[in-house]
């Protein structure tokens, strides 16, 4: 489920979403969910398209019960030479994972799997929305979760509001280059 584009099996698709807003509530059962884009992780094949999301903001509540959930991208489960660019995007919506085996993140819920010639780039992003996993609080991240990629994941100029989740990001078996900043705010009457 996605606010704009949910890919199932078009392996060569190049997708570009720019200067857009999502205010809709997006809910997925037993699959991933994203404010703008997600892919069905159970679909096999060799995907090699480029997904570019620029100048976008999510204000909607995004919920999934399994796999990955994110304010901009739910799951990017692409292979081979696939490319993901997320640039100048922000999330203000509540991002919720209800399954203990899944991951939740403010920007990209899952930049996953093998892409030997591929690239993952998350730049100039901000998360101000509350991120939680109701079944496992240790798998909620302000910015991103990435796993099992042999390519380099670049995260630059990523800013998050303090207290929106326990951790800022996780990279598991990933070569990562990161620049993160935390903002703190107090609310007074």
GROMACS .gro file of N, CA, C and O in nm, residues 1-129:
model
  516
    1UNK      N    1   0.085  -0.119   0.000
    1UNK     CA    2   0.000   0.000   0.000
    1UNK      C    3   0.089   0.124   0.000
    1UNK      O    4   0.190   0.128   0.070
    2UNK      N    5   0.053   0.222  -0.080
    2UNK     CA    6   0.130   0.346  -0.086
    2UNK      C    7   0.039   0.462  -0.123
    2UNK      O    8  -0.062   0.443  -0.191
    3UNK      N    9   0.078   0.582  -0.079
    3UNK     CA   10   0.000   0.700  -0.112
    3UNK      C   11   0.000   0.731  -0.260
    3UNK      O   12  -0.097   0.783  -0.314
    4UNK      N   13   0.109   0.695  -0.332
    4UNK     CA   14   0.120   0.727  -0.473
    4UNK      C   15   0.144   0.604  -0.560
    4UNK      O   16   0.075   0.587  -0.660
    5UNK      N   17   0.241   0.520  -0.527
    5UNK     CA   18   0.280   0.415  -0.622
    5UNK      C   19   0.323   0.290  -0.547
    5UNK      O   20   0.416   0.292  -0.467
    6UNK      N   21   0.254   0.179  -0.574
    6UNK     CA   22   0.292   0.050  -0.517
    6UNK      C   23   0.327  -0.042  -0.633
    6UNK      O   24   0.244  -0.074  -0.718
    7UNK      N   25   0.453  -0.083  -0.641
    7UNK     CA   26   0.504  -0.164  -0.752
    7UNK      C   27   0.494  -0.312  -0.717
    7UNK      O   28   0.531  -0.352  -0.608
    8UNK      N   29   0.447  -0.392  -0.811
    8UNK     CA   30   0.445  -0.535  -0.787
    8UNK      C   31   0.543  -0.610  -0.875
    8UNK      O   32   0.627  -0.684  -0.827
    9UNK      N   33   0.538  -0.590  -1.007
    9UNK     CA   34   0.624  -0.675  -1.090
    9UNK      C   35   0.674  -0.612  -1.219
    9UNK      O   36   0.709  -0.682  -1.311
   10UNK      N   37   0.679  -0.481  -1.230
   10UNK     CA   38   0.737  -0.417  -1.348
   10UNK      C   39   0.885  -0.395  -1.321
   10UNK      O   40   0.926  -0.297  -1.261
   11UNK      N   41   0.967  -0.489  -1.367
   11UNK     CA   42   1.107  -0.494  -1.325
   11UNK      C   43   1.192  -0.383  -1.383
   11UNK      O   44   1.297  -0.353  -1.331
   12UNK      N   45   1.151  -0.320  -1.492
   12UNK     CA   46   1.232  -0.218  -1.555
   12UNK      C   47   1.177  -0.077  -1.533
   12UNK      O   48   1.226   0.018  -1.593
   13UNK      N   49   1.078  -0.062  -1.448
   13UNK     CA   50   1.012   0.067  -1.433
   13UNK      C   51   1.104   0.172  -1.372
   13UNK      O   52   1.170   0.146  -1.272
   14UNK      N   53   1.111   0.289  -1.436
   14UNK     CA   54   1.171   0.407  -1.376
   14UNK      C   55   1.057   0.492  -1.325
   14UNK      O   56   0.963   0.523  -1.400
   15UNK      N   57   1.063   0.532  -1.199
   15UNK     CA   58   0.953   0.603  -1.135
   15UNK      C   59   1.007   0.733  -1.078
   15UNK      O   60   1.111   0.734  -1.011
   16UNK      N   61   0.938   0.843  -1.106
   16UNK     CA   62   0.976   0.972  -1.050
   16UNK      C   63   0.854   1.038  -0.990
   16UNK      O   64   0.752   1.057  -1.057
   17UNK      N   65   0.865   1.074  -0.862
   17UNK     CA   66   0.760   1.146  -0.791
   17UNK      C   67   0.825   1.273  -0.738
   17UNK      O   68   0.925   1.266  -0.666
   18UNK      N   69   0.769   1.390  -0.773
   18UNK     CA   70   0.832   1.514  -0.729
   18UNK      C   71   0.728   1.617  -0.688
   18UNK      O   72   0.615   1.618  -0.738
   19UNK      N   73   0.770   1.704  -0.595
   19UNK     CA   74   0.690   1.820  -0.552
   19UNK      C   75   0.546   1.781  -0.519
   19UNK      O   76   0.451   1.841  -0.567
   20UNK      N   77   0.532   1.678  -0.436
   20UNK     CA   78   0.400   1.624  -0.404
   20UNK      C   79   0.383   1.610  -0.254
   20UNK      O   80   0.481   1.603  -0.178
   21UNK      N   81   0.255   1.603  -0.212
   21UNK     CA   82   0.221   1.588  -0.071
   21UNK      C   83   0.126   1.472  -0.054
   21UNK      O   84   0.038   1.451  -0.138
   22UNK      N   85   0.142   1.398   0.054
   22UNK     CA   86   0.045   1.294   0.089
   22UNK      C   87  -0.017   1.329   0.224
   22UNK      O   88   0.053   1.344   0.323
   23UNK      N   89  -0.151   1.342   0.224
   23UNK     CA   90  -0.226   1.363   0.347
   23UNK      C   91  -0.312   1.242   0.380
   23UNK      O   92  -0.377   1.239   0.483
   24UNK      N   93  -0.311   1.143   0.293
   24UNK     CA   94  -0.399   1.027   0.310
   24UNK      C   95  -0.345   0.932   0.417
   24UNK      O   96  -0.224   0.921   0.438
   25UNK      N   97  -0.436   0.862   0.482
   25UNK     CA   98  -0.400   0.753   0.570
   25UNK      C   99  -0.374   0.630   0.484
   25UNK      O  100  -0.456   0.596   0.399
   26UNK      N  101  -0.260   0.566   0.502
   26UNK     CA  102  -0.223   0.448   0.423
   26UNK      C  103  -0.207   0.331   0.519
   26UNK      O  104  -0.130   0.340   0.615
   27UNK      N  105  -0.279   0.221   0.493
   27UNK     CA  106  -0.274   0.104   0.581
   27UNK      C  107  -0.253  -0.021   0.498
   27UNK      O  108  -0.323  -0.043   0.398
   28UNK      N  109  -0.159  -0.104   0.540
   28UNK     CA  110  -0.133  -0.232   0.472
   28UNK      C  111  -0.142  -0.345   0.573
   28UNK      O  112  -0.091  -0.333   0.684
   29UNK      N  113  -0.203  -0.453   0.532
   29UNK     CA  114  -0.208  -0.572   0.617
   29UNK      C  115  -0.120  -0.679   0.555
   29UNK      O  116  -0.136  -0.715   0.439
   30UNK      N  117  -0.024  -0.727   0.633
   30UNK     CA  118   0.070  -0.832   0.591
   30UNK      C  119   0.161  -0.791   0.477
   30UNK      O  120   0.212  -0.876   0.406
   31UNK      N  121   0.178  -0.663   0.453
   31UNK     CA  122   0.267  -0.612   0.348
   31UNK      C  123   0.328  -0.481   0.395
   31UNK      O  124   0.295  -0.430   0.501
   32UNK      N  125   0.412  -0.422   0.313
   32UNK     CA  126   0.475  -0.293   0.344
   32UNK      C  127   0.384  -0.176   0.306
   32UNK      O  128   0.295  -0.190   0.222
   33UNK      N  129   0.412  -0.061   0.367
   33UNK     CA  130   0.336   0.061   0.337
   33UNK      C  131   0.429   0.181   0.337
   33UNK      O  132   0.521   0.189   0.418
   34UNK      N  133   0.404   0.274   0.244
   34UNK     CA  134   0.484   0.396   0.235
   34UNK      C  135   0.398   0.514   0.198
   34UNK      O  136   0.295   0.499   0.132
   35UNK      N  137   0.441   0.632   0.239
   35UNK     CA  138   0.366   0.753   0.205
   35UNK      C  139   0.362   0.780   0.056
   35UNK      O  140   0.264   0.831   0.004
   36UNK      N  141   0.469   0.742  -0.015
   36UNK     CA  142   0.475   0.769  -0.159
   36UNK      C  143   0.500   0.643  -0.242
   36UNK      O  144   0.445   0.629  -0.350
   37UNK      N  145   0.585   0.552  -0.193
   37UNK     CA  146   0.624   0.438  -0.276
   37UNK      C  147   0.652   0.317  -0.187
   37UNK      O  148   0.704   0.329  -0.076
   38UNK      N  149   0.617   0.201  -0.237
   38UNK     CA  150   0.660   0.075  -0.177
   38UNK      C  151   0.656  -0.033  -0.284
   38UNK      O  152   0.595  -0.016  -0.389
   39UNK      N  153   0.725  -0.142  -0.258
   39UNK     CA  154   0.725  -0.255  -0.350
   39UNK      C  155   0.688  -0.379  -0.272
   39UNK      O  156   0.720  -0.391  -0.153
   40UNK      N  157   0.620  -0.471  -0.336
   40UNK     CA  158   0.582  -0.597  -0.274
   40UNK      C  159   0.705  -0.684  -0.261
   40UNK      O  160   0.759  -0.733  -0.360
   41UNK      N  161   0.751  -0.703  -0.139
   41UNK     CA  162   0.876  -0.776  -0.117
   41UNK      C  163   0.867  -0.923  -0.155
   41UNK      O  164   0.968  -0.988  -0.174
   42UNK      N  165   0.747  -0.976  -0.167
   42UNK     CA  166   0.734  -1.119  -0.198
   42UNK      C  167   0.742  -1.147  -0.347
   42UNK      O  168   0.747  -1.261  -0.389
   43UNK      N  169   0.743  -1.041  -0.430
   43UNK     CA  170   0.750  -1.060  -0.575
   43UNK      C  171   0.894  -1.084  -0.615
   43UNK      O  172   0.982  -1.004  -0.586
   44UNK      N  173   0.922  -1.194  -0.683
   44UNK     CA  174   1.058  -1.226  -0.725
   44UNK      C  175   1.098  -1.149  -0.849
   44UNK      O  176   1.024  -1.068  -0.901
   45UNK      N  177   1.217  -1.178  -0.900
   45UNK     CA  178   1.260  -1.115  -1.023
   45UNK      C  179   1.377  -1.023  -1.003
   45UNK      O  180   1.421  -0.998  -0.891
   46UNK      N  181   1.428  -0.971  -1.114
   46UNK     CA  182   1.547  -0.887  -1.114
   46UNK      C  183   1.506  -0.746  -1.152
   46UNK      O  184   1.501  -0.711  -1.269
   47UNK      N  185   1.475  -0.664  -1.054
   47UNK     CA  186   1.431  -0.528  -1.080
   47UNK      C  187   1.554  -0.439  -1.100
   47UNK      O  188   1.648  -0.445  -1.022
   48UNK      N  189   1.550  -0.354  -1.201
   48UNK     CA  190   1.665  -0.269  -1.228
   48UNK      C  191   1.626  -0.127  -1.264
   48UNK      O  192   1.699  -0.057  -1.330
   49UNK      N  193   1.510  -0.083  -1.221
   49UNK     CA  194   1.467   0.054  -1.247
   49UNK      C  195   1.521   0.152  -1.144
   49UNK      O  196   1.581   0.114  -1.044
   50UNK      N  197   1.500   0.280  -1.172
   50UNK     CA  198   1.539   0.388  -1.082
   50UNK      C  199   1.415   0.451  -1.023
   50UNK      O  200   1.321   0.484  -1.096
   51UNK      N  201   1.414   0.467  -0.892
   51UNK     CA  202   1.304   0.535  -0.824
   51UNK      C  203   1.360   0.665  -0.766
   51UNK      O  204   1.456   0.663  -0.688
   52UNK      N  205   1.303   0.779  -0.808
   52UNK     CA  206   1.347   0.910  -0.763
   52UNK      C  207   1.229   0.982  -0.698
   52UNK      O  208   1.125   0.999  -0.760
   53UNK      N  209   1.247   1.021  -0.573
   53UNK     CA  210   1.144   1.095  -0.501
   53UNK      C  211   1.207   1.222  -0.448
   53UNK      O  212   1.299   1.217  -0.367
   54UNK      N  213   1.162   1.338  -0.497
   54UNK     CA  214   1.222   1.466  -0.460
   54UNK      C  215   1.114   1.567  -0.423
   54UNK      O  216   1.007   1.571  -0.484
   55UNK      N  217   1.145   1.650  -0.326
   55UNK     CA  218   1.056   1.760  -0.290
   55UNK      C  219   0.920   1.716  -0.242
   55UNK      O  220   0.822   1.783  -0.270
   56UNK      N  221   0.913   1.606  -0.169
   56UNK     CA  222   0.784   1.551  -0.126
   56UNK      C  223   0.773   1.551   0.025
   56UNK      O  224   0.872   1.543   0.097
   57UNK      N  225   0.649   1.559   0.074
   57UNK     CA  226   0.625   1.560   0.218
   57UNK      C  227   0.505   1.473   0.251
   57UNK      O  228   0.403   1.475   0.180
   58UNK      N  229   0.517   1.396   0.357
   58UNK     CA  230   0.407   1.313   0.404
   58UNK      C  231   0.352   1.368   0.535
   58UNK      O  232   0.427   1.394   0.629
   59UNK      N  233   0.218   1.384   0.540
   59UNK     CA  234   0.149   1.425   0.661
   59UNK      C  235   0.050   1.317   0.707
   59UNK      O  236  -0.010   1.330   0.813
   60UNK      N  237   0.032   1.213   0.628
   60UNK     CA  238  -0.065   1.108   0.659
   60UNK      C  239  -0.009   1.006   0.756
   60UNK      O  240   0.112   0.987   0.768
   61UNK      N  241  -0.098   0.936   0.825
   61UNK     CA  242  -0.060   0.825   0.911
   61UNK      C  243  -0.037   0.701   0.825
   61UNK      O  244  -0.124   0.664   0.746
   62UNK      N  245   0.080   0.639   0.840
   62UNK     CA  246   0.116   0.522   0.759
   62UNK      C  247   0.132   0.404   0.855
   62UNK      O  248   0.210   0.410   0.949
   63UNK      N  249   0.057   0.295   0.829
   63UNK     CA  250   0.058   0.179   0.918
   63UNK      C  251   0.073   0.051   0.839
   63UNK      O  252   0.011   0.034   0.734
   64UNK      N  253   0.156  -0.040   0.889
   64UNK     CA  254   0.170  -0.173   0.830
   64UNK      C  255   0.175  -0.275   0.943
   64UNK      O  256   0.220  -0.245   1.054
   65UNK      N  257   0.131  -0.396   0.913
   65UNK     CA  258   0.133  -0.502   1.015
   65UNK      C  259   0.248  -0.599   0.994
   65UNK      O  260   0.269  -0.687   1.077
   66UNK      N  261   0.323  -0.583   0.886
   66UNK     CA  262   0.434  -0.674   0.860
   66UNK      C  263   0.532  -0.609   0.763
   66UNK      O  264   0.495  -0.523   0.684
   67UNK      N  265   0.657  -0.648   0.770
   67UNK     CA  266   0.764  -0.614   0.678
   67UNK      C  267   0.819  -0.475   0.703
   67UNK      O  268   0.891  -0.454   0.797
   68UNK      N  269   0.788  -0.372   0.622
   68UNK     CA  270   0.848  -0.240   0.637
   68UNK      C  271   0.742  -0.130   0.623
   68UNK      O  272   0.648  -0.143   0.546
   69UNK      N  273   0.764  -0.019   0.694
   69UNK     CA  274   0.676   0.097   0.682
   69UNK      C  275   0.761   0.223   0.694
   69UNK      O  276   0.853   0.230   0.776
   70UNK      N  277   0.734   0.322   0.606
   70UNK     CA  278   0.810   0.446   0.608
   70UNK      C  279   0.727   0.564   0.562
   70UNK      O  280   0.632   0.549   0.484
   71UNK      N  281   0.765   0.683   0.606
   71UNK     CA  282   0.690   0.803   0.569
   71UNK      C  283   0.701   0.839   0.423
   71UNK      O  284   0.606   0.889   0.362
   72UNK      N  285   0.815   0.812   0.361
   72UNK     CA  286   0.834   0.840   0.219
   72UNK      C  287   0.834   0.709   0.140
   72UNK      O  288   0.757   0.692   0.046
   73UNK      N  289   0.921   0.616   0.176
   73UNK     CA  290   0.930   0.485   0.110
   73UNK      C  291   0.906   0.376   0.214
   73UNK      O  292   0.971   0.377   0.320
   74UNK      N  293   0.815   0.285   0.183
   74UNK     CA  294   0.794   0.172   0.272
   74UNK      C  295   0.905   0.070   0.255
   74UNK      O  296   0.990   0.052   0.341
   75UNK      N  297   0.907   0.005   0.140
   75UNK     CA  298   1.005  -0.100   0.112
   75UNK      C  299   1.065  -0.078  -0.026
   75UNK      O  300   0.993  -0.058  -0.123
   76UNK      N  301   1.197  -0.079  -0.033
   76UNK     CA  302   1.267  -0.076  -0.162
   76UNK      C  303   1.343  -0.206  -0.173
   76UNK      O  304   1.461  -0.215  -0.145
   77UNK      N  305   1.273  -0.310  -0.208
   77UNK     CA  306   1.327  -0.445  -0.215
   77UNK      C  307   1.364  -0.475  -0.358
   77UNK      O  308   1.305  -0.559  -0.424
   78UNK      N  309   1.461  -0.401  -0.409
   78UNK     CA  310   1.501  -0.414  -0.547
   78UNK      C  311   1.636  -0.482  -0.557
   78UNK      O  312   1.710  -0.491  -0.460
   79UNK      N  313   1.672  -0.529  -0.673
   79UNK     CA  314   1.796  -0.604  -0.689
   79UNK      C  315   1.875  -0.553  -0.809
   79UNK      O  316   1.835  -0.461  -0.877
   80UNK      N  317   1.988  -0.617  -0.834
   80UNK     CA  318   2.073  -0.591  -0.949
   80UNK      C  319   2.123  -0.447  -0.950
   80UNK      O  320   2.193  -0.405  -0.860
   81UNK      N  321   2.088  -0.368  -1.051
   81UNK     CA  322   2.140  -0.232  -1.065
   81UNK      C  323   2.037  -0.127  -1.025
   81UNK      O  324   2.043  -0.013  -1.068
   82UNK      N  325   1.942  -0.162  -0.941
   82UNK     CA  326   1.837  -0.069  -0.903
   82UNK      C  327   1.893   0.050  -0.825
   82UNK      O  328   1.994   0.040  -0.756
   83UNK      N  329   1.825   0.164  -0.838
   83UNK     CA  330   1.870   0.288  -0.778
   83UNK      C  331   1.753   0.354  -0.705
   83UNK      O  332   1.641   0.358  -0.757
   84UNK      N  333   1.780   0.404  -0.585
   84UNK     CA  334   1.681   0.480  -0.509
   84UNK      C  335   1.740   0.614  -0.471
   84UNK      O  336   1.847   0.621  -0.408
   85UNK      N  337   1.672   0.723  -0.509
   85UNK     CA  338   1.710   0.858  -0.468
   85UNK      C  339   1.592   0.918  -0.390
   85UNK      O  340   1.482   0.928  -0.444
   86UNK      N  341   1.616   0.959  -0.268
   86UNK     CA  342   1.519   1.035  -0.190
   86UNK      C  343   1.589   1.164  -0.151
   86UNK      O  344   1.691   1.161  -0.081
   87UNK      N  345   1.537   1.277  -0.198
   87UNK     CA  346   1.606   1.404  -0.178
   87UNK      C  347   1.504   1.514  -0.147
   87UNK      O  348   1.398   1.522  -0.210
   88UNK      N  349   1.537   1.599  -0.049
   88UNK     CA  350   1.452   1.710  -0.009
   88UNK      C  351   1.309   1.665   0.022
   88UNK      O  352   1.212   1.719  -0.030
   89UNK      N  353   1.299   1.565   0.107
   89UNK     CA  354   1.168   1.513   0.149
   89UNK      C  355   1.158   1.520   0.301
   89UNK      O  356   1.259   1.516   0.371
   90UNK      N  357   1.035   1.528   0.351
   90UNK     CA  358   1.018   1.522   0.495
   90UNK      C  359   0.890   1.451   0.533
   90UNK      O  360   0.797   1.438   0.453
   91UNK      N  361   0.890   1.399   0.655
   91UNK     CA  362   0.775   1.328   0.709
   91UNK      C  363   0.730   1.394   0.837
   91UNK      O  364   0.810   1.418   0.928
   92UNK      N  365   0.599   1.420   0.847
   92UNK     CA  366   0.538   1.469   0.970
   92UNK      C  367   0.429   1.375   1.019
   92UNK      O  368   0.367   1.399   1.122
   93UNK      N  369   0.402   1.268   0.945
   93UNK     CA  370   0.296   1.175   0.981
   93UNK      C  371   0.342   1.072   1.083
   93UNK      O  372   0.461   1.045   1.099
   94UNK      N  373   0.246   1.011   1.151
   94UNK     CA  374   0.274   0.903   1.245
   94UNK      C  375   0.299   0.775   1.165
   94UNK      O  376   0.220   0.737   1.080
   95UNK      N  377   0.412   0.710   1.192
   95UNK     CA  378   0.451   0.588   1.121
   95UNK      C  379   0.446   0.474   1.222
   95UNK      O  380   0.517   0.476   1.323
   96UNK      N  381   0.363   0.371   1.193
   96UNK     CA  382   0.340   0.266   1.291
   96UNK      C  383   0.353   0.128   1.228
   96UNK      O  384   0.290   0.099   1.126
   97UNK      N  385   0.435   0.045   1.291
   97UNK     CA  386   0.443  -0.097   1.257
   97UNK      C  387   0.377  -0.173   1.371
   97UNK      O  388   0.407  -0.148   1.488
   98UNK      N  389   0.287  -0.265   1.337
   98UNK     CA  390   0.216  -0.340   1.441
   98UNK      C  391   0.265  -0.483   1.454
   98UNK      O  392   0.219  -0.555   1.542
   99UNK      N  393   0.359  -0.526   1.369
   99UNK     CA  394   0.411  -0.662   1.374
   99UNK      C  395   0.551  -0.665   1.430
   99UNK      O  396   0.635  -0.581   1.395
  100UNK      N  397   0.580  -0.760   1.518
  100UNK     CA  398   0.709  -0.767   1.583
  100UNK      C  399   0.825  -0.791   1.489
  100UNK      O  400   0.938  -0.754   1.518
  101UNK      N  401   0.801  -0.851   1.372
  101UNK     CA  402   0.909  -0.880   1.279
  101UNK      C  403   0.938  -0.770   1.181
  101UNK      O  404   1.029  -0.781   1.099
  102UNK      N  405   0.862  -0.661   1.186
  102UNK     CA  406   0.878  -0.554   1.088
  102UNK      C  407   0.962  -0.439   1.139
  102UNK      O  408   1.004  -0.435   1.255
  103UNK      N  409   0.989  -0.343   1.049
  103UNK     CA  410   1.069  -0.225   1.080
  103UNK      C  411   0.993  -0.100   1.039
  103UNK      O  412   0.925  -0.098   0.936
  104UNK      N  413   1.007   0.005   1.119
  104UNK     CA  414   0.941   0.133   1.091
  104UNK      C  415   1.046   0.243   1.089
  104UNK      O  416   1.137   0.245   1.173
  105UNK      N  417   1.034   0.336   0.993
  105UNK     CA  418   1.127   0.449   0.986
  105UNK      C  419   1.056   0.572   0.929
  105UNK      O  420   0.964   0.559   0.848
  106UNK      N  421   1.105   0.688   0.969
  106UNK     CA  422   1.041   0.811   0.926
  106UNK      C  423   1.053   0.838   0.778
  106UNK      O  424   0.961   0.889   0.715
  107UNK      N  425   1.166   0.800   0.716
  107UNK     CA  426   1.187   0.831   0.574
  107UNK      C  427   1.180   0.703   0.490
  107UNK      O  428   1.095   0.691   0.403
  108UNK      N  429   1.270   0.608   0.511
  108UNK     CA  430   1.272   0.483   0.432
  108UNK      C  431   1.266   0.364   0.528
  108UNK      O  432   1.360   0.340   0.604
  109UNK      N  433   1.157   0.290   0.523
  109UNK     CA  434   1.137   0.175   0.611
  109UNK      C  435   1.228   0.059   0.579
  109UNK      O  436   1.264  -0.018   0.668
  110UNK      N  437   1.267   0.045   0.454
  110UNK     CA  438   1.356  -0.064   0.417
  110UNK      C  439   1.424  -0.037   0.284
  110UNK      O  440   1.361  -0.040   0.180
  111UNK      N  441   1.556  -0.008   0.289
  111UNK     CA  442   1.636   0.004   0.166
  111UNK      C  443   1.718  -0.124   0.161
  111UNK      O  444   1.830  -0.129   0.208
  112UNK      N  445   1.659  -0.229   0.107
  112UNK     CA  446   1.706  -0.364   0.138
  112UNK      C  447   1.758  -0.443   0.019
  112UNK      O  448   1.735  -0.411  -0.096
  113UNK      N  449   1.823  -0.549   0.054
  113UNK     CA  450   1.866  -0.657  -0.031
  113UNK      C  451   1.977  -0.618  -0.128
  113UNK      O  452   2.026  -0.507  -0.129
  114UNK      N  453   2.019  -0.713  -0.208
  114UNK     CA  454   2.144  -0.702  -0.282
  114UNK      C  455   2.131  -0.617  -0.408
  114UNK      O  456   2.041  -0.637  -0.487
  115UNK      N  457   2.223  -0.524  -0.423
  115UNK     CA  458   2.227  -0.439  -0.542
  115UNK      C  459   2.373  -0.413  -0.575
  115UNK      O  460   2.426  -0.306  -0.547
  116UNK      N  461   2.443  -0.508  -0.635
  116UNK     CA  462   2.586  -0.495  -0.654
  116UNK      C  463   2.627  -0.374  -0.736
  116UNK      O  464   2.735  -0.319  -0.716
  117UNK      N  465   2.542  -0.332  -0.829
  117UNK     CA  466   2.573  -0.212  -0.908
  117UNK      C  467   2.476  -0.100  -0.877
  117UNK      O  468   2.474   0.002  -0.944
  118UNK      N  469   2.394  -0.121  -0.777
  118UNK     CA  470   2.290  -0.024  -0.746
  118UNK      C  471   2.335   0.083  -0.650
  118UNK      O  472   2.452   0.091  -0.611
  119UNK      N  473   2.242   0.167  -0.611
  119UNK     CA  474   2.275   0.280  -0.525
  119UNK      C  475   2.152   0.316  -0.443
  119UNK      O  476   2.040   0.313  -0.493
  120UNK      N  477   2.177   0.351  -0.317
  120UNK     CA  478   2.072   0.402  -0.230
  120UNK      C  479   2.121   0.537  -0.177
  120UNK      O  480   2.227   0.546  -0.118
  121UNK      N  481   2.043   0.641  -0.200
  121UNK     CA  482   2.084   0.775  -0.160
  121UNK      C  483   1.966   0.845  -0.094
  121UNK      O  484   1.861   0.863  -0.155
  122UNK      N  485   1.985   0.882   0.035
  122UNK     CA  486   1.882   0.953   0.111
  122UNK      C  487   1.947   1.082   0.158
  122UNK      O  488   2.035   1.082   0.245
  123UNK      N  489   1.906   1.196   0.099
  123UNK     CA  490   1.973   1.323   0.126
  123UNK      C  491   1.873   1.434   0.154
  123UNK      O  492   1.763   1.435   0.099
  124UNK      N  493   1.915   1.527   0.240
  124UNK     CA  494   1.836   1.647   0.268
  124UNK      C  495   1.694   1.612   0.313
  124UNK      O  496   1.596   1.660   0.257
  125UNK      N  497   1.684   1.527   0.413
  125UNK     CA  498   1.555   1.480   0.461
  125UNK      C  499   1.535   1.519   0.607
  125UNK      O  500   1.630   1.543   0.681
  126UNK      N  501   1.408   1.521   0.649
  126UNK     CA  502   1.373   1.556   0.786
  126UNK      C  503   1.258   1.468   0.832
  126UNK      O  504   1.162   1.446   0.757
  127UNK      N  505   1.266   1.418   0.954
  127UNK     CA  506   1.154   1.347   1.014
  127UNK      C  507   1.112   1.418   1.141
  127UNK      O  508   1.192   1.437   1.233
  128UNK      N  509   0.984   1.454   1.146
  128UNK     CA  510   0.925   1.513   1.266
  128UNK      C  511   0.807   1.434   1.316
  128UNK      O  512   0.741   1.473   1.412
  129UNK      N  513   0.778   1.320   1.251
  129UNK     CA  514   0.665   1.237   1.290
  129UNK      C  515   0.705   1.132   1.391
  129UNK      O  516   0.820   1.089   1.397
   0.00000   0.00000   0.00000
